[in-house]
Coordinates of C-alpha atoms in Angstrom, one line a residue:
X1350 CA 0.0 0.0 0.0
X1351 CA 1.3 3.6 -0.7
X1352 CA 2.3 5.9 2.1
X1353 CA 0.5 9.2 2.3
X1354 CA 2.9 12.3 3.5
X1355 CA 1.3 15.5 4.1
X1356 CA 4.3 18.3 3.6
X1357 CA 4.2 21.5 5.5
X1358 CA 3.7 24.5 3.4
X1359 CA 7.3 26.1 3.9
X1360 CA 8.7 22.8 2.9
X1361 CA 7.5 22.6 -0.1
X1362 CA 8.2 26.4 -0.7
X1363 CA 11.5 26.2 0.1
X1364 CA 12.3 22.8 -2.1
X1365 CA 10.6 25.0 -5.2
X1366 CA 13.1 27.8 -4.2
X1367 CA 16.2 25.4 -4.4
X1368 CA 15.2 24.2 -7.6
X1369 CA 15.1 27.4 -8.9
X1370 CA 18.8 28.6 -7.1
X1371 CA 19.9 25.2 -9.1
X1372 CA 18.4 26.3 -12.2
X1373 CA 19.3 29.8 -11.9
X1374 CA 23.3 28.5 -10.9
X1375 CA 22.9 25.8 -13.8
X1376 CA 21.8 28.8 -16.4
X1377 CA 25.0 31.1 -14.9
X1378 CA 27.4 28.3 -15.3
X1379 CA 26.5 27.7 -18.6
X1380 CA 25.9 30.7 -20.5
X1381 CA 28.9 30.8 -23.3
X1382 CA 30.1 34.6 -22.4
X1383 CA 31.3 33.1 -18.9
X1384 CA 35.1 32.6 -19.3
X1385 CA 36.0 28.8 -19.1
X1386 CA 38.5 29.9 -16.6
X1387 CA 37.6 31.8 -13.1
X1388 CA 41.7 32.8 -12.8
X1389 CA 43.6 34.1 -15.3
X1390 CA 45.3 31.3 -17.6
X1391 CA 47.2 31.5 -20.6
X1392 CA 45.2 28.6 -22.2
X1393 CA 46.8 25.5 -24.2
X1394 CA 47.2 23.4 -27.1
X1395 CA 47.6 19.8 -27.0
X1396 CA 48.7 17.6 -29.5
X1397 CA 46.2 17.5 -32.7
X1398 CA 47.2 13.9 -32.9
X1399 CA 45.6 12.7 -29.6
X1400 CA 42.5 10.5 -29.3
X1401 CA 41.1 13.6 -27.9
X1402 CA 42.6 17.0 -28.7
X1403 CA 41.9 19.9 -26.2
X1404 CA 42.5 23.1 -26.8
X1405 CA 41.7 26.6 -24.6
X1406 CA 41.8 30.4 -25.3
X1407 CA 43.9 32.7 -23.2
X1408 CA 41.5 33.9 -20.6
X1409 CA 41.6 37.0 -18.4
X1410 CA 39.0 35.1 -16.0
X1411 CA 35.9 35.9 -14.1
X1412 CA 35.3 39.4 -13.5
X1413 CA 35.0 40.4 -10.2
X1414 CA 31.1 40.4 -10.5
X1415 CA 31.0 37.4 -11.9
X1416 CA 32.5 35.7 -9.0
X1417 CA 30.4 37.5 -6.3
X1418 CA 27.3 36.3 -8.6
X1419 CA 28.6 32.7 -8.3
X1420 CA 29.6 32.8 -5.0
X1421 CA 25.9 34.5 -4.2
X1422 CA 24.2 31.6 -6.0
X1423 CA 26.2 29.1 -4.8
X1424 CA 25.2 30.7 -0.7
X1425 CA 21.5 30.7 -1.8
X1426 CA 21.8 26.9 -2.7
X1427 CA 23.5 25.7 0.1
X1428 CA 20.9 28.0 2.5
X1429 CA 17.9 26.1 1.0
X1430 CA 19.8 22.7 1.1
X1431 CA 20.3 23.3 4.5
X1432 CA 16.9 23.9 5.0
X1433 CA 15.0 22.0 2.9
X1434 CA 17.1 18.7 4.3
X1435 CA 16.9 20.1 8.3
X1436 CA 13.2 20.8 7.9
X1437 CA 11.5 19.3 11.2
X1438 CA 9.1 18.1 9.0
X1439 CA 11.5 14.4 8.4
X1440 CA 11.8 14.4 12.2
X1441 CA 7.9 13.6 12.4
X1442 CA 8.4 10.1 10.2
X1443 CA 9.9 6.9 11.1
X1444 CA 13.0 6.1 9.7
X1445 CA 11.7 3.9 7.2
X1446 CA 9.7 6.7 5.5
X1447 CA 12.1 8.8 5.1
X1448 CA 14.0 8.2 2.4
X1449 CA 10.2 7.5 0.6
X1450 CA 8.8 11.0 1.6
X1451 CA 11.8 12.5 0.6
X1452 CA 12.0 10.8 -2.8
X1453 CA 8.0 12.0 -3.0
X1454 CA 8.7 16.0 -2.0
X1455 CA 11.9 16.8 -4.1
X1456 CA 9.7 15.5 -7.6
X1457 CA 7.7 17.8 -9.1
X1458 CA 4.4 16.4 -10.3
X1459 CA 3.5 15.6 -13.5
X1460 CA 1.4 18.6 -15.2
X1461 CA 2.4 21.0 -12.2
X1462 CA 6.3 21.5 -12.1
X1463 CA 7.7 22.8 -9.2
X1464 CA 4.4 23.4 -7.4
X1465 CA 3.9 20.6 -4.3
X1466 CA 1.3 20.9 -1.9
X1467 CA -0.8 18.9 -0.2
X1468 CA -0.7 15.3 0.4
X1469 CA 1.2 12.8 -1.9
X1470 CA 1.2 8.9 -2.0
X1471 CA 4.3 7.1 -2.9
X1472 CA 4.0 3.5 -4.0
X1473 CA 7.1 1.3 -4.8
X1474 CA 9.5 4.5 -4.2
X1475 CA 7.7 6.3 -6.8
X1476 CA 5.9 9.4 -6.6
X1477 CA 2.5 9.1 -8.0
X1478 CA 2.1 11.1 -11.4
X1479 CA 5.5 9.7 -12.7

């Protein structure tokens, strides 16, 4: 039979805010106007005939905003980590349900990503809608 969690409000508010520091850090990290380097390097060449040849620009680095933006994103994540994982809310199960309810609360549901609320069943480790 599936379990039935009921999540506190702020839980799930703060698990839809640390998806979106991950997405927003993810998007940074990956736009193609960062530099591929955050210090200064004078980039490299290496041998054309290798089974894989790499190759990088000289790079002046991250600007100095650019690092405070990464290191601001990178706060925000580890803040909701912190308390989306030490929510009270896990104290409340028995040990055997928690690695279930938390499986259940950090998927979206199907049709409504990023929006949980509510109760949720899980059956065989799976959040229903998936």
């Amino acid at each position: 039979m599936a379990e039935a969690f009921d999540f506190p409000d702020d839980l799930c508010k703060a698990q839809l805010q640390l998806r979106q520091a991950r997405a927003g850090l993810r998007a940074f990290l990956s736009d193609p106007a960062l530099p591929w380097s955050v210090e200064p390097h004078d980039g490299w060449a290496g041998p054309q005939d290798a089974w894989r040849p790499t190759q990088r620009p000289v790079t002046s680095g991250w600007t100095e905003e650019q690092q405070q933006t990464a290191q601001a994103l990178r706060a925000r994540e580890r803040e909701l980590t912190v308390t989306v994982s030490g929510h009270p809310f896990w104290s409340t199960l028995d040990r055997g349900q928690v690695v279930a309810a938390r499986m259940a609360q950090a998927r979206p549901r199907a049709g409504k990503p990023g929006r949980r609320r509510g109760r949720y069943r899980v059956a065989g480790g799976k959040a229903d809608g998936q």
